[in-house]
């Protein structure tokens, strides 16, 4: 029953989040700040991890495709499919859930326990719209761009792994990338990314907004936010894959 209560409070919170901002100038300034905090500052870690994940996928595929009857271009094909379908959107979102989710929950939770949110309410400001809406829009706008970069760097990382290890030739790898390319898979990955971005922005915000106590409870709320955001992403990934590819 406690879980149903939290789910109900979460959707009631969303009803307050997506209300018209009171001052568009303040909203625009906050939005650009959130794009920097939640998007641009997360770009480096995503690029780094994606590059080496692509290299690892290519190396593992090459080591398992050692039969002369299996064409080497399957290495590029497998790396492309893996990065576009799963590692790009899902793995990147899990990383962002840990990095960004903890930041959102702790920052809003600190405002709650220090009574800054109460001060906003006293001034007649919709605190949920003021605090959460810019974060949600920033992630929805910027995270598809991050995932596109992650997919591209993963494929490049696979090519670099082949060049450095000599396990496969670049020509075979490029042929595998070009083999049976379906633009719908890019669309599928971006749809998943948008859904995951919304979860990354709102679930930690919920945990931070309704925290009670002091700094210790803020830390616990931050941990819970990362855990439940990751759980939501994994579950949504299953259902979205079934709906969009099944």
Short mmCIF file of C-alpha atoms in Angstrom, two decimals:
data_model
loop_
_atom_site.label_atom_id
_atom_site.label_comp_id
_atom_site.label_asym_id
_atom_site.label_seq_id
_atom_site.Cartn_x
_atom_site.Cartn_y
_atom_site.Cartn_z
CA UNK A 1 0.00 0.00 0.00
CA UNK A 2 2.93 2.31 0.73
CA UNK A 3 4.13 1.91 -2.87
CA UNK A 4 0.70 2.87 -4.20
CA UNK A 5 0.76 5.96 -2.02
CA UNK A 6 4.11 7.03 -3.44
CA UNK A 7 2.95 6.39 -7.01
CA UNK A 8 -0.16 8.50 -6.40
CA UNK A 9 1.87 11.35 -4.86
CA UNK A 10 4.28 11.18 -7.79
CA UNK A 11 1.53 11.65 -10.38
CA UNK A 12 -0.09 14.38 -8.27
CA UNK A 13 3.29 16.10 -8.22
CA UNK A 14 3.47 15.94 -12.02
CA UNK A 15 0.14 17.75 -12.19
CA UNK A 16 1.72 20.68 -10.36
CA UNK A 17 5.00 20.53 -12.28
CA UNK A 18 3.52 21.09 -15.73
CA UNK A 19 1.72 24.31 -14.97
CA UNK A 20 2.49 27.53 -16.79
CA UNK A 21 5.55 29.32 -15.35
CA UNK A 22 4.76 32.64 -13.72
CA UNK A 23 7.73 34.52 -15.19
CA UNK A 24 9.06 33.36 -18.56
CA UNK A 25 12.30 35.35 -18.21
CA UNK A 26 13.16 33.58 -14.96
CA UNK A 27 12.14 30.24 -16.49
CA UNK A 28 14.43 30.73 -19.52
CA UNK A 29 17.40 31.62 -17.32
CA UNK A 30 16.77 28.59 -15.12
CA UNK A 31 16.35 26.33 -18.16
CA UNK A 32 19.74 27.28 -19.62
CA UNK A 33 21.36 26.79 -16.22
CA UNK A 34 19.82 23.32 -15.93
CA UNK A 35 20.98 22.40 -19.43
CA UNK A 36 24.50 23.24 -18.31
CA UNK A 37 24.25 21.44 -14.95
CA UNK A 38 22.34 18.34 -16.08
CA UNK A 39 23.49 18.07 -19.70
CA UNK A 40 26.79 19.66 -20.60
CA UNK A 41 28.50 18.62 -17.36
CA UNK A 42 27.46 15.02 -17.98
CA UNK A 43 28.72 14.93 -21.56
CA UNK A 44 32.33 14.08 -20.74
CA UNK A 45 31.65 10.94 -18.69
CA UNK A 46 29.16 9.64 -21.27
CA UNK A 47 31.61 10.18 -24.14
CA UNK A 48 34.43 8.47 -22.24
CA UNK A 49 32.40 5.42 -21.22
CA UNK A 50 30.66 5.02 -24.59
CA UNK A 51 33.95 5.04 -26.52
CA UNK A 52 35.41 2.23 -24.45
CA UNK A 53 32.16 0.26 -24.26
CA UNK A 54 32.13 0.19 -28.06
CA UNK A 55 35.71 -1.02 -28.06
CA UNK A 56 34.96 -3.76 -25.53
CA UNK A 57 31.91 -4.96 -27.50
CA UNK A 58 33.96 -5.12 -30.71
CA UNK A 59 36.86 -6.98 -29.05
CA UNK A 60 34.58 -9.50 -27.33
CA UNK A 61 32.69 -10.12 -30.58
CA UNK A 62 35.94 -10.56 -32.50
CA UNK A 63 37.27 -13.05 -29.94
CA UNK A 64 34.08 -15.10 -30.18
CA UNK A 65 33.88 -14.97 -33.97
CA UNK A 66 36.96 -17.10 -34.61
CA UNK A 67 35.45 -19.56 -37.09
CA UNK A 68 36.50 -19.15 -40.74
CA UNK A 69 32.87 -19.79 -41.73
CA UNK A 70 31.63 -16.69 -39.86
CA UNK A 71 32.25 -13.43 -41.78
CA UNK A 72 34.27 -10.75 -39.99
CA UNK A 73 31.83 -8.01 -40.94
CA UNK A 74 29.52 -9.34 -38.21
CA UNK A 75 31.81 -7.63 -35.70
CA UNK A 76 30.84 -4.19 -36.99
CA UNK A 77 27.22 -5.28 -37.34
CA UNK A 78 27.02 -6.50 -33.74
CA UNK A 79 28.75 -3.40 -32.37
CA UNK A 80 26.40 -1.11 -34.29
CA UNK A 81 23.27 -2.92 -33.14
CA UNK A 82 24.47 -3.14 -29.53
CA UNK A 83 25.31 0.55 -29.29
CA UNK A 84 22.14 1.78 -30.99
CA UNK A 85 19.61 -0.56 -29.39
CA UNK A 86 20.88 -0.89 -25.84
CA UNK A 87 24.22 0.53 -24.78
CA UNK A 88 23.55 4.00 -26.19
CA UNK A 89 20.11 4.78 -24.74
CA UNK A 90 19.83 2.40 -21.76
CA UNK A 91 23.39 2.22 -20.41
CA UNK A 92 23.85 5.98 -20.77
CA UNK A 93 20.55 6.60 -18.97
CA UNK A 94 21.62 4.35 -16.07
CA UNK A 95 24.83 6.36 -15.75
CA UNK A 96 22.90 9.62 -15.87
CA UNK A 97 20.45 8.29 -13.27
CA UNK A 98 23.35 7.89 -10.87
CA UNK A 99 25.09 11.17 -11.61
CA UNK A 100 22.16 13.49 -12.31
CA UNK A 101 19.57 11.75 -10.15
CA UNK A 102 21.60 12.09 -6.97
CA UNK A 103 22.29 15.75 -7.77
CA UNK A 104 18.60 16.56 -8.32
CA UNK A 105 17.43 14.73 -5.20
CA UNK A 106 20.10 16.22 -2.95
CA UNK A 107 19.72 19.79 -4.23
CA UNK A 108 15.92 19.83 -3.92
CA UNK A 109 16.08 17.91 -0.64
CA UNK A 110 18.50 20.45 0.80
CA UNK A 111 16.13 23.24 -0.18
CA UNK A 112 13.32 21.37 1.57
CA UNK A 113 15.11 20.81 4.89
CA UNK A 114 16.47 24.38 4.92
CA UNK A 115 12.92 25.70 4.36
CA UNK A 116 13.74 27.42 1.08
CA UNK A 117 10.81 25.63 -0.59
CA UNK A 118 8.52 26.83 2.19
CA UNK A 119 9.71 30.38 1.51
CA UNK A 120 8.83 30.00 -2.20
CA UNK A 121 5.34 28.79 -1.27
CA UNK A 122 4.85 31.72 1.11
CA UNK A 123 5.69 34.10 -1.74
CA UNK A 124 2.96 32.47 -3.84
CA UNK A 125 5.36 30.68 -6.23
CA UNK A 126 4.54 27.21 -7.52
CA UNK A 127 7.69 25.59 -6.15
CA UNK A 128 7.28 22.36 -8.15
CA UNK A 129 6.99 24.20 -11.45
CA UNK A 130 9.83 26.53 -10.52
CA UNK A 131 12.22 23.74 -9.45
CA UNK A 132 11.29 20.67 -11.50
CA UNK A 133 9.90 21.91 -14.84
CA UNK A 134 13.21 23.42 -16.07
CA UNK A 135 15.01 20.19 -15.14
CA UNK A 136 12.46 18.06 -16.99
CA UNK A 137 12.58 20.17 -20.16
CA UNK A 138 16.40 20.39 -20.05
CA UNK A 139 16.75 16.61 -19.93
CA UNK A 140 14.09 16.05 -22.58
CA UNK A 141 15.83 18.45 -24.96
CA UNK A 142 19.47 17.56 -24.33
CA UNK A 143 19.63 13.84 -23.52
CA UNK A 144 18.70 12.63 -27.04
CA UNK A 145 21.68 14.66 -28.26
CA UNK A 146 23.91 13.00 -25.64
CA UNK A 147 22.73 9.53 -26.65
CA UNK A 148 23.39 10.22 -30.34
CA UNK A 149 26.95 11.16 -29.42
CA UNK A 150 27.23 8.02 -27.25
CA UNK A 151 26.12 5.76 -30.10
CA UNK A 152 28.52 7.41 -32.56
CA UNK A 153 31.50 7.26 -30.20
CA UNK A 154 30.75 3.64 -29.34
CA UNK A 155 30.93 2.66 -32.99
CA UNK A 156 34.13 4.70 -33.45
CA UNK A 157 35.55 3.06 -30.33
CA UNK A 158 34.93 -0.35 -31.89
CA UNK A 159 36.80 0.68 -35.01
CA UNK A 160 39.73 1.96 -32.95
CA UNK A 161 39.82 -1.29 -30.98
CA UNK A 162 40.17 -3.26 -34.20
CA UNK A 163 42.92 -0.96 -35.46
CA UNK A 164 44.92 -1.17 -32.22
CA UNK A 165 44.52 -4.89 -31.56
CA UNK A 166 44.60 -6.15 -35.14
CA UNK A 167 41.75 -8.58 -34.44
CA UNK A 168 39.81 -7.42 -37.51
CA UNK A 169 40.22 -5.12 -40.47
CA UNK A 170 38.63 -1.69 -40.78
CA UNK A 171 37.08 -2.56 -44.16
CA UNK A 172 35.22 -5.52 -42.65
CA UNK A 173 34.10 -3.40 -39.70
CA UNK A 174 32.76 -0.62 -41.97
CA UNK A 175 30.94 -3.18 -44.11
CA UNK A 176 29.30 -4.52 -40.97
CA UNK A 177 28.18 -1.04 -39.93
CA UNK A 178 26.60 -0.46 -43.33
CA UNK A 179 24.95 -3.89 -43.43
CA UNK A 180 21.15 -3.86 -43.01
CA UNK A 181 20.97 -0.36 -41.54
CA UNK A 182 17.45 0.46 -40.35
CA UNK A 183 16.74 4.14 -39.46
CA UNK A 184 13.85 2.97 -37.27
CA UNK A 185 16.38 1.73 -34.72
CA UNK A 186 17.62 5.30 -34.26
CA UNK A 187 14.03 6.43 -33.75
CA UNK A 188 13.51 3.60 -31.28
CA UNK A 189 16.61 4.61 -29.31
CA UNK A 190 15.54 8.27 -29.18
CA UNK A 191 12.02 7.38 -28.03
CA UNK A 192 13.50 5.36 -25.18
CA UNK A 193 15.88 8.19 -24.35
CA UNK A 194 13.06 10.74 -24.07
CA UNK A 195 11.11 8.47 -21.71
CA UNK A 196 14.20 7.75 -19.62
CA UNK A 197 15.09 11.46 -19.51
CA UNK A 198 11.67 12.27 -18.09
CA UNK A 199 12.14 9.61 -15.40
CA UNK A 200 15.65 10.86 -14.57
CA UNK A 201 14.34 14.39 -14.00
CA UNK A 202 11.11 13.68 -12.12
CA UNK A 203 11.68 10.61 -9.91
CA UNK A 204 14.70 12.10 -8.05
CA UNK A 205 12.80 15.40 -7.82
CA UNK A 206 9.97 13.56 -6.08
CA UNK A 207 12.32 11.99 -3.55
CA UNK A 208 14.02 15.30 -2.85
CA UNK A 209 10.84 17.37 -2.67
CA UNK A 210 9.08 15.20 -0.10
CA UNK A 211 12.08 14.47 2.12
CA UNK A 212 11.60 15.03 5.86
CA UNK A 213 14.28 15.53 8.46
CA UNK A 214 17.82 16.78 8.09
CA UNK A 215 20.98 16.16 6.12
CA UNK A 216 20.99 12.44 6.91
CA UNK A 217 17.53 12.02 5.40
CA UNK A 218 18.63 14.01 2.33
CA UNK A 219 21.44 11.50 1.80
CA UNK A 220 19.03 8.60 2.12
CA UNK A 221 16.59 10.24 -0.27
CA UNK A 222 19.40 10.72 -2.79
CA UNK A 223 20.28 7.01 -2.59
CA UNK A 224 16.64 5.98 -2.93
CA UNK A 225 16.24 8.30 -5.91
CA UNK A 226 19.12 6.64 -7.78
CA UNK A 227 17.84 3.13 -6.96
CA UNK A 228 14.23 3.75 -7.97
CA UNK A 229 15.18 5.71 -11.06
CA UNK A 230 17.36 2.82 -12.21
CA UNK A 231 14.58 0.33 -11.47
CA UNK A 232 12.09 2.44 -13.44
CA UNK A 233 14.48 2.67 -16.39
CA UNK A 234 15.02 -1.11 -16.47
CA UNK A 235 11.29 -1.83 -16.31
CA UNK A 236 10.41 0.79 -18.91
CA UNK A 237 13.18 -0.54 -21.14
CA UNK A 238 11.54 -3.96 -21.10
CA UNK A 239 8.06 -2.66 -21.91
CA UNK A 240 9.25 -0.17 -24.55
CA UNK A 241 11.30 -2.86 -26.28
CA UNK A 242 8.30 -5.15 -26.31
CA UNK A 243 6.01 -2.43 -27.71
CA UNK A 244 8.37 -0.89 -30.25
CA UNK A 245 10.27 -3.94 -31.47
CA UNK A 246 8.02 -6.85 -30.51
#
